[in-house]
Coordinates of C-alpha atoms in Angstrom, one line a residue:
Chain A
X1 CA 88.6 59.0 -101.7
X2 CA 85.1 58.8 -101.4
X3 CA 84.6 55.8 -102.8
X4 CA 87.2 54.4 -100.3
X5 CA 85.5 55.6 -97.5
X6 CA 82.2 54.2 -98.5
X7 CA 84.1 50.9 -98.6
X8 CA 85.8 50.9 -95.1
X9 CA 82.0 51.4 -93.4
X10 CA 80.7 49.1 -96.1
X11 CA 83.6 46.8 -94.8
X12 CA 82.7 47.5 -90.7
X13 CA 79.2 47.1 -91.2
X14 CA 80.3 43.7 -92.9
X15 CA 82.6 42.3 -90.3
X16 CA 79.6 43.6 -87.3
X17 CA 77.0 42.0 -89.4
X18 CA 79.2 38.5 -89.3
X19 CA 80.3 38.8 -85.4
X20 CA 76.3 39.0 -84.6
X21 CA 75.2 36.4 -86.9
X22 CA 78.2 34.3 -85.3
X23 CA 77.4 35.4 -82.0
X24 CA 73.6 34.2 -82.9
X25 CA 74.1 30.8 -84.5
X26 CA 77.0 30.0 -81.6
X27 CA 74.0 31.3 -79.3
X28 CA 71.5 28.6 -80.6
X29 CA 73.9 25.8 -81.0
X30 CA 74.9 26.0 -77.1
X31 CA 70.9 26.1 -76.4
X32 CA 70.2 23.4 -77.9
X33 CA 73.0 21.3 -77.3
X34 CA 72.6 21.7 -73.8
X35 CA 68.7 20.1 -73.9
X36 CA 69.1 17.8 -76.3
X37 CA 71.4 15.1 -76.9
X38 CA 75.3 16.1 -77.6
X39 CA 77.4 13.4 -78.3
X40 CA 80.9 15.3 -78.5
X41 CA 79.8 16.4 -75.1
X42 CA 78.8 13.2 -73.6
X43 CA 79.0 14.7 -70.0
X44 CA 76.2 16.7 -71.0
X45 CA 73.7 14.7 -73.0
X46 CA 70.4 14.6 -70.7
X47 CA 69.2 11.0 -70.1
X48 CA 65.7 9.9 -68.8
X49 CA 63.9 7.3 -67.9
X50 CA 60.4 6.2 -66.1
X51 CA 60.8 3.0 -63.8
X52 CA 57.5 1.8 -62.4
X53 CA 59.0 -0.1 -59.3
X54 CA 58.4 -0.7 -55.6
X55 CA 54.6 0.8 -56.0
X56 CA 55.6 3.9 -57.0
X57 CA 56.5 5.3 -60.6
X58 CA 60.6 6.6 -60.4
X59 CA 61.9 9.3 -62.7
X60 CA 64.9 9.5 -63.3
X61 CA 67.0 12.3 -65.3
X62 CA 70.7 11.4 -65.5
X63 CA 73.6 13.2 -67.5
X64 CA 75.6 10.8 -68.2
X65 CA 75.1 8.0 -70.8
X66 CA 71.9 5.5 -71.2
X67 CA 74.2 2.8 -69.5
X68 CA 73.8 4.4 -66.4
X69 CA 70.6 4.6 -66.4
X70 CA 70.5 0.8 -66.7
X71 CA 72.5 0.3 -64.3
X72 CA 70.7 2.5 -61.9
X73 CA 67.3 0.6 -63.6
X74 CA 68.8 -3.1 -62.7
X75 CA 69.9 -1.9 -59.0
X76 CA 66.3 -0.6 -58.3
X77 CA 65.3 -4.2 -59.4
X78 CA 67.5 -6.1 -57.1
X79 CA 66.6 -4.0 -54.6
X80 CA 62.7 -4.3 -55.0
X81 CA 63.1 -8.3 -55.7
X82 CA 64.8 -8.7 -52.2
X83 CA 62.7 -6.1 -49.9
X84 CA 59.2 -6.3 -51.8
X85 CA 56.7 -7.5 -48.8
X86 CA 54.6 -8.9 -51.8
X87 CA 56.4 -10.5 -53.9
X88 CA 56.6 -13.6 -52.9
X89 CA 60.1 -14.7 -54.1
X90 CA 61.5 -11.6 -51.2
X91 CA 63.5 -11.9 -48.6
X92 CA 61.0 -10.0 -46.4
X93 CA 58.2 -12.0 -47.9
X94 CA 60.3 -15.5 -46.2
X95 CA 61.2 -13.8 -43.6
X96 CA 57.8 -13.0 -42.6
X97 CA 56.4 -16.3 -43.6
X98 CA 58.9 -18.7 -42.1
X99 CA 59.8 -16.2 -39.2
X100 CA 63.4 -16.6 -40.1
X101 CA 65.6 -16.0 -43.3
X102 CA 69.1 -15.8 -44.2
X103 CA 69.1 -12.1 -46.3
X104 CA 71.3 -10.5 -48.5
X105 CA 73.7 -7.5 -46.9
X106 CA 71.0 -5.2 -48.8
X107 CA 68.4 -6.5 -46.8
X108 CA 70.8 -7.0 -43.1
X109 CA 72.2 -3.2 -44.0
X110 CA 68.6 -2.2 -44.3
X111 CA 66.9 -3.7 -41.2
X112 CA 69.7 -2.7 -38.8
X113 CA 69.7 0.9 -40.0
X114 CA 65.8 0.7 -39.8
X115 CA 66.1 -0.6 -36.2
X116 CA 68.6 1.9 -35.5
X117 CA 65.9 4.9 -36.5
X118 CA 63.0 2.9 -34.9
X119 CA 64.9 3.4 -31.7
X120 CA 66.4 7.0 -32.4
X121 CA 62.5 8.1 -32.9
X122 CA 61.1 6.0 -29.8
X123 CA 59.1 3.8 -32.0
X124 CA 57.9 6.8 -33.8
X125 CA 58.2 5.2 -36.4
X126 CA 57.8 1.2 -36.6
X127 CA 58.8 -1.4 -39.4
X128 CA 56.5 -3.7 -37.8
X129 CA 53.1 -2.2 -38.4
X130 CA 52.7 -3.8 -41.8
X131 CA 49.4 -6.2 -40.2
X132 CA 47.8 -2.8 -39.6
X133 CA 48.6 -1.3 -42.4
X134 CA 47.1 -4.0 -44.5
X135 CA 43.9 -4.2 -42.4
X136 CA 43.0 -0.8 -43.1
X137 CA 42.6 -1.3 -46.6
X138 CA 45.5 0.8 -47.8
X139 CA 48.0 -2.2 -48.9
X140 CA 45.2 -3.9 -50.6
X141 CA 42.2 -1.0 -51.6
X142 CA 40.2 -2.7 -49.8
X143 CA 39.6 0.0 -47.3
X144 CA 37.5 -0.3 -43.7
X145 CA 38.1 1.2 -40.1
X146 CA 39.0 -2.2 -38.3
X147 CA 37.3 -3.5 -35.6
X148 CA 38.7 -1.9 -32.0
X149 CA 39.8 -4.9 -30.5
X150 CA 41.4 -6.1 -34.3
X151 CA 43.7 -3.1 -33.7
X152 CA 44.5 -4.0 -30.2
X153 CA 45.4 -7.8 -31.1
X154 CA 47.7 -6.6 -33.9
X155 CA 49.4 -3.8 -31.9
X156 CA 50.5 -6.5 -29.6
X157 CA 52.5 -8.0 -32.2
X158 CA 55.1 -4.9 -33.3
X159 CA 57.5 -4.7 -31.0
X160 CA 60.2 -4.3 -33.6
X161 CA 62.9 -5.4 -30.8
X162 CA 61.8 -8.8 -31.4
X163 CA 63.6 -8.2 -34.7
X164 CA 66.7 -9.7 -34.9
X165 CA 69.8 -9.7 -37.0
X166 CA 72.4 -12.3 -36.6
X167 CA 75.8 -11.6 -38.6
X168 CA 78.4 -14.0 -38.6
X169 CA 81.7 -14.1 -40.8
X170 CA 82.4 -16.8 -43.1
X171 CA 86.1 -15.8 -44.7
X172 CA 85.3 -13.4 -46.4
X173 CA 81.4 -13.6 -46.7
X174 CA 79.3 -12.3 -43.8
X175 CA 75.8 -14.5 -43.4
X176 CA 73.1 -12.3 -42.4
X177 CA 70.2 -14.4 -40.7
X178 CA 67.3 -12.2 -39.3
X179 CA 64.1 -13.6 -37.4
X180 CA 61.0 -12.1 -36.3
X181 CA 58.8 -12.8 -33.8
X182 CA 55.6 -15.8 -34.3
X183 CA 53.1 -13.2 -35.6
X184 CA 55.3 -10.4 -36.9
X185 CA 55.8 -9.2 -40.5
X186 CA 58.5 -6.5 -41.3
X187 CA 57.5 -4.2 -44.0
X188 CA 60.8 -1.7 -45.1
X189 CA 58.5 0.5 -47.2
X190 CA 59.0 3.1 -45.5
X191 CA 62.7 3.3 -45.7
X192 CA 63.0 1.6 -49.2
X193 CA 62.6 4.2 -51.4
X194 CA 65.3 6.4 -49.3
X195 CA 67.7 3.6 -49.4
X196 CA 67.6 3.1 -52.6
X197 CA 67.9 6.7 -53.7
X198 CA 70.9 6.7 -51.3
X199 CA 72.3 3.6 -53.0
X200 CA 71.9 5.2 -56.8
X201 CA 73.4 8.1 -55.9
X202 CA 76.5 6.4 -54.8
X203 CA 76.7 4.5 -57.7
X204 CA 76.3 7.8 -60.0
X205 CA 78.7 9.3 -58.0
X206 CA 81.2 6.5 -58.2
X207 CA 80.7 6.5 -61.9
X208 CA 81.8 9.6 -62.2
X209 CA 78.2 11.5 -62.9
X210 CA 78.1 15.1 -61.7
X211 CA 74.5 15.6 -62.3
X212 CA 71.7 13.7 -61.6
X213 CA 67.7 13.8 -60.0
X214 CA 66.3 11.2 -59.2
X215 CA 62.4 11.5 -58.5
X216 CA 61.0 8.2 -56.5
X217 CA 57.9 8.4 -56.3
X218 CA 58.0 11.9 -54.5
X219 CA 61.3 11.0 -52.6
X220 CA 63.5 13.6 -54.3
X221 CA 67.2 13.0 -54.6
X222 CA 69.8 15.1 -56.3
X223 CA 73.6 14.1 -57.2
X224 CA 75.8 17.3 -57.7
X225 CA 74.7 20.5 -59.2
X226 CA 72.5 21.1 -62.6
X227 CA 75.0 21.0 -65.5
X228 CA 74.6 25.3 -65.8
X229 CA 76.0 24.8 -62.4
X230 CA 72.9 26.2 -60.6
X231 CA 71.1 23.9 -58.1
X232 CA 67.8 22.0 -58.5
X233 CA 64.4 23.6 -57.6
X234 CA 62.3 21.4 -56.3
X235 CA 58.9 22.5 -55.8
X236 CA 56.6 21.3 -52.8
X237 CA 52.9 20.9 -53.1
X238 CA 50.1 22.7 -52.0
X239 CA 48.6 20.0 -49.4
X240 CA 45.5 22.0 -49.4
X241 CA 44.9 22.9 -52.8
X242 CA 45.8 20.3 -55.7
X243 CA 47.7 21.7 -58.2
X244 CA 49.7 24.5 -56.5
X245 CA 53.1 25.2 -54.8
X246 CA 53.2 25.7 -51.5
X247 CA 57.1 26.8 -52.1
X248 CA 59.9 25.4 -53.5
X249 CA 63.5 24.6 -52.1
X250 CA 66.8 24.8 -53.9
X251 CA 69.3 21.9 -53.9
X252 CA 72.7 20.5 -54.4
X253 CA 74.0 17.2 -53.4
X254 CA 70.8 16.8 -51.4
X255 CA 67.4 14.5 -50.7
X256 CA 63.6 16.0 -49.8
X257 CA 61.3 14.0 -48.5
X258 CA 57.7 15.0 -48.3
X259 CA 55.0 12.5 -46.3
X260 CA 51.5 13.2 -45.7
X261 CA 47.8 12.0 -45.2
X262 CA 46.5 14.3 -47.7
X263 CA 46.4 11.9 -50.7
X264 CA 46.3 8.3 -49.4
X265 CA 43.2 8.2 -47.9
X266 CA 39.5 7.1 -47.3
X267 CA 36.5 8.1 -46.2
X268 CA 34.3 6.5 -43.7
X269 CA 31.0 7.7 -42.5
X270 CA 32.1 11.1 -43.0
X271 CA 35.4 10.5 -41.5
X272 CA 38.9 11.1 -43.4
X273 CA 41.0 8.2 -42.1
X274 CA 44.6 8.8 -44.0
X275 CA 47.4 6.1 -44.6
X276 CA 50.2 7.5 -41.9
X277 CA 49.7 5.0 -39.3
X278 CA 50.2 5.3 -35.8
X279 CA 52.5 3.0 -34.3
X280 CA 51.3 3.3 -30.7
X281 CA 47.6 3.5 -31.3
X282 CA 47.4 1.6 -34.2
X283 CA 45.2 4.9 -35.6
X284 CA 45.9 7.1 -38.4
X285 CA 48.5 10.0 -36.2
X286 CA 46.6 12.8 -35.4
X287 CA 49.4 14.9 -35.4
X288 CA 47.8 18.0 -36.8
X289 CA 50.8 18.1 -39.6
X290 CA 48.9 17.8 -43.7
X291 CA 52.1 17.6 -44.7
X292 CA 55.8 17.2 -43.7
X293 CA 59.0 17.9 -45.9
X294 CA 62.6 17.4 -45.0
X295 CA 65.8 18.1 -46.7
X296 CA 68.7 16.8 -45.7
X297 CA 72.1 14.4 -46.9
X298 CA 70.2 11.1 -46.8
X299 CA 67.0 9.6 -48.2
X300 CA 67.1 7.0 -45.9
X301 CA 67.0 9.0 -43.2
X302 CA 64.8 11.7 -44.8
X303 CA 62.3 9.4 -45.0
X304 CA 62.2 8.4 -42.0
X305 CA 62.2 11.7 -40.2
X306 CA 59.7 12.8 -43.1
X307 CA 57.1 10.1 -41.8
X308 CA 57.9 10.7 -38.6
X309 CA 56.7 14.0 -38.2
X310 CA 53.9 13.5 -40.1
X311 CA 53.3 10.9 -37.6
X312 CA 53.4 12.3 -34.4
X313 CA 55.5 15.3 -34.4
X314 CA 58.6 14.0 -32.6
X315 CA 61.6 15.2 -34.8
X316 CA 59.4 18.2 -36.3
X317 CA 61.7 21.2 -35.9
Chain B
X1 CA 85.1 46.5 -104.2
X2 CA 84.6 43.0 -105.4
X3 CA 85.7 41.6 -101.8
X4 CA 83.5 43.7 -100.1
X5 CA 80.4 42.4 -102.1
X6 CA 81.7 39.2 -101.3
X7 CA 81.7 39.4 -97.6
X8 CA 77.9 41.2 -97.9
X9 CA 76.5 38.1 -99.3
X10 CA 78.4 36.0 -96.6
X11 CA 77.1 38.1 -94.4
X12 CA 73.4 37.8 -95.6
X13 CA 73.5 34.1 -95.7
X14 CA 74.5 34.0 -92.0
X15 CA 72.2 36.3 -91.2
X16 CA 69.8 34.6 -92.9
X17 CA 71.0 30.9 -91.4
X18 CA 70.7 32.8 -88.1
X19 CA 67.2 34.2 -88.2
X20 CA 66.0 30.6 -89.5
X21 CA 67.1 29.2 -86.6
X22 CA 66.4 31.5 -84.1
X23 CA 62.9 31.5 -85.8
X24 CA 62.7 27.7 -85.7
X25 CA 64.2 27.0 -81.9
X26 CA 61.6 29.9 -80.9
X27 CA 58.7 28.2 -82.5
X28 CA 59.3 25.1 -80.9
X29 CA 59.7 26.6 -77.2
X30 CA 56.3 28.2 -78.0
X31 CA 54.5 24.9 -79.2
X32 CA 56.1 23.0 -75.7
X33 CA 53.4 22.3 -73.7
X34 CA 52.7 18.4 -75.0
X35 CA 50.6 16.8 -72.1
X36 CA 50.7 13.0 -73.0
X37 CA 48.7 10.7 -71.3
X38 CA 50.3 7.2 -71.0
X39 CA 49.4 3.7 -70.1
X40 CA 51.4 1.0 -69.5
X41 CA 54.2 3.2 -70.8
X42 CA 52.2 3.6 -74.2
X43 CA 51.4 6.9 -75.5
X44 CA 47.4 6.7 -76.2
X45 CA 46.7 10.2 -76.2
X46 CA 48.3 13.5 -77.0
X47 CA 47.5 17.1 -76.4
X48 CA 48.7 20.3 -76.9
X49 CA 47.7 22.3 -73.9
X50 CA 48.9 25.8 -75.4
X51 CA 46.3 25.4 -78.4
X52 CA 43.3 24.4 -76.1
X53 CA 40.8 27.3 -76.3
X54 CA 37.5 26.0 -75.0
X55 CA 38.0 23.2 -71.8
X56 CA 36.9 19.6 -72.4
X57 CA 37.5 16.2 -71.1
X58 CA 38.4 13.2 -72.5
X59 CA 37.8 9.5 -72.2
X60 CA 40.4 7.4 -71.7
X61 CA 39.3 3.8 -72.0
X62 CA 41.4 0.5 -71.3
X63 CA 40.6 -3.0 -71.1
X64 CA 38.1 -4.8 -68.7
X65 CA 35.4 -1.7 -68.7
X66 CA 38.2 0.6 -66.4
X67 CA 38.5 3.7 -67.7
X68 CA 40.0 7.3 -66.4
X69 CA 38.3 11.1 -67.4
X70 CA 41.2 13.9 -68.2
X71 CA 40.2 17.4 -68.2
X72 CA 42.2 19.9 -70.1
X73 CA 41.9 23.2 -70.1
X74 CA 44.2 25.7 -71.5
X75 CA 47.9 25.4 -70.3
X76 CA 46.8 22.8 -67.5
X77 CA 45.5 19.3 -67.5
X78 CA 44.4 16.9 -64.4
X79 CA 42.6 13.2 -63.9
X80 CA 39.0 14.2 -62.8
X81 CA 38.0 10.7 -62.7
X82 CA 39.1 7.4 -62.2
X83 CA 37.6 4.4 -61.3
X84 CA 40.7 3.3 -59.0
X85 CA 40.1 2.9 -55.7
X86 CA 42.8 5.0 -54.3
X87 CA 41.6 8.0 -56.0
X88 CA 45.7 9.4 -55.7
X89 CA 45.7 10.3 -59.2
X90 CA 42.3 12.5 -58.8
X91 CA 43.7 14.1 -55.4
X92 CA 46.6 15.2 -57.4
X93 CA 45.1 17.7 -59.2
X94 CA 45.7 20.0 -62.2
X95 CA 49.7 20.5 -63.5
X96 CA 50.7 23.2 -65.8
X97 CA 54.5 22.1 -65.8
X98 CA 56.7 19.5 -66.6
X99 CA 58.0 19.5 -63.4
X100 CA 56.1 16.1 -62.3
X101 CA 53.7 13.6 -63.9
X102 CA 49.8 12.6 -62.2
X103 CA 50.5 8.7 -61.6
X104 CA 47.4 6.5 -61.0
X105 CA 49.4 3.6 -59.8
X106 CA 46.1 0.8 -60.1
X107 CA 45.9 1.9 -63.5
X108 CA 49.5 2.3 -64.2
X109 CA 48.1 5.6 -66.1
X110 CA 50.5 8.7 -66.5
X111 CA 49.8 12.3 -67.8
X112 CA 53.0 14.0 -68.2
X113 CA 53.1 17.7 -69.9
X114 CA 56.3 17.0 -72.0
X115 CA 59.5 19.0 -70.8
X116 CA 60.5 21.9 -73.3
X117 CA 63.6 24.0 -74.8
X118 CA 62.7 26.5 -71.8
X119 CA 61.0 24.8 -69.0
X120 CA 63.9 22.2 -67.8
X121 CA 65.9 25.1 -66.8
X122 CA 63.4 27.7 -65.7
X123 CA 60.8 26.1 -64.4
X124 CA 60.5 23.3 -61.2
X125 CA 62.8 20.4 -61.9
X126 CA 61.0 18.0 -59.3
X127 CA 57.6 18.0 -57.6
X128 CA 57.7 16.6 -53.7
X129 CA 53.7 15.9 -52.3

């Protein structure tokens, strides 16, 4: 009897023993699984890559498959060969050498949107500012405060609604020819990286991906939810003391955009001149804003807004 | 009698199985603060910031004379000094998380502290500056 009873605790203590060391090793496979490649859970398996591209360095963190990721890759590399202001097999590179280039719909798609904000913000914002840009030094390195009456003689030369776009329908191709005034250049860096984060995310989402962060080059776009289900954090730096949060927001299907002076610039004579141009003075904005960070559907147009109010303050709310 | 000895040693060896691998998966979260510094998208130098008692800096060299500094102190690491002439990847400061890399885009230098078991899902997943 006693021996019997001995054996039914002997046999509980068994069977509790097993359930925890189940209950552990089921524990440990679902941690790891979850960070590290799982192939019979291919939904799951985390996939990452670094893309230097469009002057900027993109991370990108998809769960999904590696596939994706090259897809994402190539489309990041069409885009950059057709909108590069450098690179001088670019649309926008003809376009402002010859004045006048037939574009891909990437490129028309881009421009008219672009316009579309440039007028929304008042000229806030300018895709025709690239001369000024450049003669500052901070497209090149070579940095200087221009001459006063340099700026003035450029500044005459970005009125963006000398930018045209001429669509016509050929069957079923539409022929996008854009033109620019004699002394203009278009630069679409501002809105490039936004566009493009727009355009990746639609083609995660179309292939069916349900979580994904793309980081380009501090334009931070999220598709769905983290695969726990809980949404991304994204922190926000300190503008005024490297290294540290300022806060962090919490995201799900989302885009933040954070612009400001605080990191591209030079100094001259004692003077901190910082890369956010002013469109109607030609002058780094003396907005008062360090820094400016917007969340919101698009990247395009967080960008935008992003660089805006960094700018000048229009759309801060 | 017999089957309950049998079911004790099952129950050790799980127990055992299970300890070893909680033991091992908690050892590696510990060890997870790699900072590796790349360039060109080649690791050339490696450090383990959780194992860094006294701070130092370190010389990273590449070809034609240019060269970066990276300090490291304990848990943290930064560029202090780079001959590039935007000067980004100095203004960025320190990191302690894997949350973002310091880019110096001139140099096409990284320095990214290596995402761990626990700091994907605790920790920042992005950096915005």
């Amino acid at each position: 009897m006693r021996m019997e009873r001995t054996g039914i605790c002997m046999r509980y203590i068994a069977a509790a023993c097993c359930a925890f060391a189940l209950f552990l090793s089921a524990g440990c496979a679902a941690d790891s699984g979850e960070i590290s490649s799982s192939s019979e859970n291919q939904a799951k398996t985390k996939c990452t890559r670094t893309v230097y591209a469009m002057d900027t360095v993109m991370d990108l963190t998809v769960y999904g498959d590696e596939e994706i990721l090259d897809e994402a890759e190539t489309l990041i590399g069409d885009l950059e060969a057709k909108l590069s202001v450098t690179d001088s097999g670019s649309e926008i590179y003809k376009l402002n050498h010859e004045k006048e280039a037939a574009v891909s719909n990437d490129t028309a798609e881009l421009i008219l949107r672009a316009l579309e904000l440039c007028e929304r913000t008042d000229g806030a914002l300018n895709i025709s500012i690239y001369p000024i840009v450049a003669e500052w030094g901070f497209t090149t390195g070579n940095f200087h405060v221009p001459d006063e009456t340099v700026i003035a003689g450029l500044l005459k030369n970005t009125d963006y609604s000398a930018i045209r776009v001429e669509r016509t329908e050929n069957g079923s191709d539409v022929i996008s020819v854009v033109s620019v005034g004699a002394d203009m250049s278009v630069d679409l860096g501002s809105v490039a990286k936004g566009y493009t984060g727009d355009r990746i995310s639609a083609r995660l989402r179309e292939k069916g991906v349900a979580s994904a962060l793309l980081n380009l080059g501090g334009n931070v776009q999220a598709v769905g939810e983290k695969p726990d289900g809980s949404a991304w954090r994204i922190a926000i730096a300190d503008p005024q003391s490297s290294g540290t949060y300022l806060g962090s927001v919490e995201i799900i299907d989302k885009a933040v955009i954070t612009s400001g002076g605080y990191q591209r610039y030079f100094e001259e004579n004692g003077v901190q001149y910082h890369h956010i141009i002013d469109p109607s003075t030609g002058y780094p904005a003396a907005g008062g804003l360090i820094s400016v960070t917007i969340v919101g559907d698009s990247g395009l147009e967080g960008n935008f807004s992003a660089l805006n109010g960094a700018k000048t303050q229009v759309i801060q709310k | 009698m017999k089957k309950t000895r049998i079911w004790i040693v099952i129950t050790a060896l799980l127990l055992a199985v299970s300890g070893g691998m909680t033991f091992v998966l908690f050892n590696q979260r510990a060890a997870g603060s790699i900072a590796n510094v790349y360039v060109d998208g080649q690791c050339v130098y490696s450090v383990d910031l959780s194992l860094v008692t006294a701070p130092f800096t370190k010389e990273i060299a590449f070809d034609e004379g240019r060269g970066s500094t990276v300090s490291v102190e304990s848990g943290r690491i930064c560029i202090s000094a780079a001959a590039c002439p935007d000067q980004v990847c100095v203004r960025t400061g320190w990191i302690s998380d894997s949350a973002a890399p310091i880019v110096c885009l001139p140099h096409r230098l990284l320095v990214r502290i290596e995402e761990n078991a626990a700091g994907g899902d605790q920790g920042f997943n992005s950096v915005v500056r």
